[in-house]
Amino acid sequence: LDAMNAKLAAKQNQLREIEAKVERLQTQLESTQHELQSLQYQADLSKKRLGRAEKLISALGDESVRWKSTADELGERMQLLVGDVFLSSACIAYMGAFTGPYRQ
């Protein structure tokens, strides 16, 4: 009977060790599953951000055409600026604040 009780105690100790190991593995499984969910969420978020970034780059690529044409137009206007300033200053001098008799 003592031998059987000793075997029973040994088997109960083994059972407790196995249950403790199962508990550790269960905790590790939950932790790993939580990490997996977090990584999946981050991957999904990254895919969405990448999609939005691609849309933005494509829209900005289309805008570059408009920006280039605007820059070319401004360059042409800069060449005409001296003449425009000359004409506007002549008009201001001719039709300025002083009346005709005062200017003569």
PDB file of C-alpha atoms in Angstrom:
ATOM      1  CA  LEU A   1       0.000   0.000   0.000  1.00  0.00           C
ATOM      2  CA  ASP A   2       2.862   2.380   0.797  1.00  0.00           C
ATOM      3  CA  ALA A   3       4.420   1.604  -2.560  1.00  0.00           C
ATOM      4  CA  MET A   4       1.148   2.387  -4.316  1.00  0.00           C
ATOM      5  CA  ASN A   5       0.774   5.641  -2.348  1.00  0.00           C
ATOM      6  CA  ALA A   6       4.315   6.600  -3.322  1.00  0.00           C
ATOM      7  CA  LYS A   7       3.554   5.864  -6.990  1.00  0.00           C
ATOM      8  CA  LEU A   8       0.297   7.827  -6.660  1.00  0.00           C
ATOM      9  CA  ALA A   9       2.132  10.785  -5.131  1.00  0.00           C
ATOM     10  CA  ALA A  10       4.754  10.648  -7.903  1.00  0.00           C
ATOM     11  CA  LYS A  11       2.057  10.523 -10.580  1.00  0.00           C
ATOM     12  CA  GLN A  12       0.197  13.400  -8.893  1.00  0.00           C
ATOM     13  CA  ASN A  13       3.434  15.431  -8.909  1.00  0.00           C
ATOM     14  CA  GLN A  14       3.893  14.645 -12.581  1.00  0.00           C
ATOM     15  CA  LEU A  15       0.273  15.658 -13.206  1.00  0.00           C
ATOM     16  CA  ARG A  16       0.789  18.990 -11.397  1.00  0.00           C
ATOM     17  CA  GLU A  17       3.950  19.623 -13.420  1.00  0.00           C
ATOM     18  CA  ILE A  18       2.121  18.833 -16.662  1.00  0.00           C
ATOM     19  CA  GLU A  19      -0.830  21.039 -15.636  1.00  0.00           C
ATOM     20  CA  ALA A  20       1.593  23.871 -14.829  1.00  0.00           C
ATOM     21  CA  LYS A  21       3.274  23.367 -18.188  1.00  0.00           C
ATOM     22  CA  VAL A  22      -0.123  23.380 -19.936  1.00  0.00           C
ATOM     23  CA  GLU A  23      -0.991  26.614 -18.091  1.00  0.00           C
ATOM     24  CA  ARG A  24       2.283  28.217 -19.213  1.00  0.00           C
ATOM     25  CA  LEU A  25       1.678  27.081 -22.772  1.00  0.00           C
ATOM     26  CA  GLN A  26      -1.910  28.402 -22.603  1.00  0.00           C
ATOM     27  CA  THR A  27      -0.607  31.782 -21.441  1.00  0.00           C
ATOM     28  CA  GLN A  28       2.013  31.764 -24.184  1.00  0.00           C
ATOM     29  CA  LEU A  29      -0.677  30.870 -26.742  1.00  0.00           C
ATOM     30  CA  GLU A  30      -2.878  33.770 -25.636  1.00  0.00           C
ATOM     31  CA  SER A  31       0.083  36.134 -25.765  1.00  0.00           C
ATOM     32  CA  THR A  32       1.044  34.921 -29.233  1.00  0.00           C
ATOM     33  CA  GLN A  33      -2.545  35.213 -30.463  1.00  0.00           C
ATOM     34  CA  HIS A  34      -2.753  38.759 -29.126  1.00  0.00           C
ATOM     35  CA  GLU A  35       0.515  39.618 -30.845  1.00  0.00           C
ATOM     36  CA  LEU A  36      -0.778  38.033 -34.068  1.00  0.00           C
ATOM     37  CA  GLN A  37      -3.940  40.153 -33.941  1.00  0.00           C
ATOM     38  CA  SER A  38      -1.865  43.253 -33.304  1.00  0.00           C
ATOM     39  CA  LEU A  39       0.436  42.470 -36.231  1.00  0.00           C
ATOM     40  CA  GLN A  40      -2.532  41.759 -38.513  1.00  0.00           C
ATOM     41  CA  TYR A  41      -4.089  45.084 -37.525  1.00  0.00           C
ATOM     42  CA  GLN A  42      -0.812  46.878 -38.215  1.00  0.00           C
ATOM     43  CA  ALA A  43      -0.444  45.113 -41.566  1.00  0.00           C
ATOM     44  CA  ASP A  44      -3.990  46.085 -42.541  1.00  0.00           C
ATOM     45  CA  LEU A  45      -3.386  49.654 -41.440  1.00  0.00           C
ATOM     46  CA  SER A  46      -0.138  49.747 -43.431  1.00  0.00           C
ATOM     47  CA  LYS A  47      -1.935  48.459 -46.544  1.00  0.00           C
ATOM     48  CA  LYS A  48      -4.567  51.166 -46.198  1.00  0.00           C
ATOM     49  CA  ARG A  49      -1.919  53.843 -45.702  1.00  0.00           C
ATOM     50  CA  LEU A  50       0.007  52.560 -48.713  1.00  0.00           C
ATOM     51  CA  GLY A  51      -3.149  52.730 -50.830  1.00  0.00           C
ATOM     52  CA  ARG A  52      -3.838  56.302 -49.716  1.00  0.00           C
ATOM     53  CA  ALA A  53      -0.209  57.250 -50.355  1.00  0.00           C
ATOM     54  CA  GLU A  54      -0.398  55.832 -53.877  1.00  0.00           C
ATOM     55  CA  LYS A  55      -3.564  57.849 -54.530  1.00  0.00           C
ATOM     56  CA  LEU A  56      -1.870  60.980 -53.210  1.00  0.00           C
ATOM     57  CA  ILE A  57       1.242  60.432 -55.325  1.00  0.00           C
ATOM     58  CA  SER A  58      -0.897  59.874 -58.401  1.00  0.00           C
ATOM     59  CA  ALA A  59      -2.897  63.043 -57.688  1.00  0.00           C
ATOM     60  CA  LEU A  60       0.292  65.021 -57.121  1.00  0.00           C
ATOM     61  CA  GLY A  61       1.700  63.614 -60.358  1.00  0.00           C
ATOM     62  CA  ASP A  62      -1.316  65.008 -62.182  1.00  0.00           C
ATOM     63  CA  GLU A  63      -0.854  68.315 -60.401  1.00  0.00           C
ATOM     64  CA  SER A  64       2.769  68.516 -61.549  1.00  0.00           C
ATOM     65  CA  VAL A  65       1.526  69.073 -65.099  1.00  0.00           C
ATOM     66  CA  ARG A  66      -0.554  72.023 -63.933  1.00  0.00           C
ATOM     67  CA  TRP A  67       2.303  73.359 -61.812  1.00  0.00           C
ATOM     68  CA  LYS A  68       4.669  73.178 -64.764  1.00  0.00           C
ATOM     69  CA  SER A  69       2.261  75.082 -67.021  1.00  0.00           C
ATOM     70  CA  THR A  70       1.706  77.693 -64.292  1.00  0.00           C
ATOM     71  CA  ALA A  71       5.468  78.093 -63.850  1.00  0.00           C
ATOM     72  CA  ASP A  72       5.928  78.515 -67.608  1.00  0.00           C
ATOM     73  CA  GLU A  73       3.146  81.106 -67.692  1.00  0.00           C
ATOM     74  CA  LEU A  74       4.714  83.013 -64.803  1.00  0.00           C
ATOM     75  CA  GLY A  75       8.059  82.954 -66.621  1.00  0.00           C
ATOM     76  CA  GLU A  76       6.442  84.516 -69.684  1.00  0.00           C
ATOM     77  CA  ARG A  77       4.773  87.154 -67.522  1.00  0.00           C
ATOM     78  CA  MET A  78       8.117  87.995 -65.901  1.00  0.00           C
ATOM     79  CA  GLN A  79       9.536  88.849 -69.323  1.00  0.00           C
ATOM     80  CA  LEU A  80       6.644  91.266 -69.921  1.00  0.00           C
ATOM     81  CA  LEU A  81       6.757  92.750 -66.430  1.00  0.00           C
ATOM     82  CA  VAL A  82       9.113  95.631 -67.275  1.00  0.00           C
ATOM     83  CA  GLY A  83       6.871  96.803 -70.098  1.00  0.00           C
ATOM     84  CA  ASP A  84       3.744  96.456 -67.959  1.00  0.00           C
ATOM     85  CA  VAL A  85       5.325  98.522 -65.175  1.00  0.00           C
ATOM     86  CA  PHE A  86       6.432 101.163 -67.679  1.00  0.00           C
ATOM     87  CA  LEU A  87       2.923 101.466 -69.173  1.00  0.00           C
ATOM     88  CA  SER A  88       1.209 101.568 -65.782  1.00  0.00           C
ATOM     89  CA  SER A  89       3.610 104.228 -64.452  1.00  0.00           C
ATOM     90  CA  ALA A  90       3.035 106.318 -67.628  1.00  0.00           C
ATOM     91  CA  CYS A  91      -0.734 106.078 -67.125  1.00  0.00           C
ATOM     92  CA  ILE A  92      -0.433 107.041 -63.472  1.00  0.00           C
ATOM     93  CA  ALA A  93       1.780 109.988 -64.361  1.00  0.00           C
ATOM     94  CA  TYR A  94      -0.595 111.147 -67.095  1.00  0.00           C
ATOM     95  CA  MET A  95      -3.852 110.601 -65.158  1.00  0.00           C
ATOM     96  CA  GLY A  96      -2.385 111.156 -61.736  1.00  0.00           C
ATOM     97  CA  ALA A  97      -3.661 113.151 -58.801  1.00  0.00           C
ATOM     98  CA  PHE A  98      -2.653 116.488 -60.305  1.00  0.00           C
ATOM     99  CA  THR A  99      -5.073 118.357 -62.571  1.00  0.00           C
ATOM    100  CA  GLY A 100      -4.225 119.484 -66.100  1.00  0.00           C
ATOM    101  CA  PRO A 101      -3.654 123.186 -65.307  1.00  0.00           C
ATOM    102  CA  TYR A 102      -1.411 122.278 -62.340  1.00  0.00           C
ATOM    103  CA  ARG A 103       0.760 120.004 -64.507  1.00  0.00           C
ATOM    104  CA  GLN A 104       1.398 122.774 -67.050  1.00  0.00           C
TER     105      GLN A 104
END
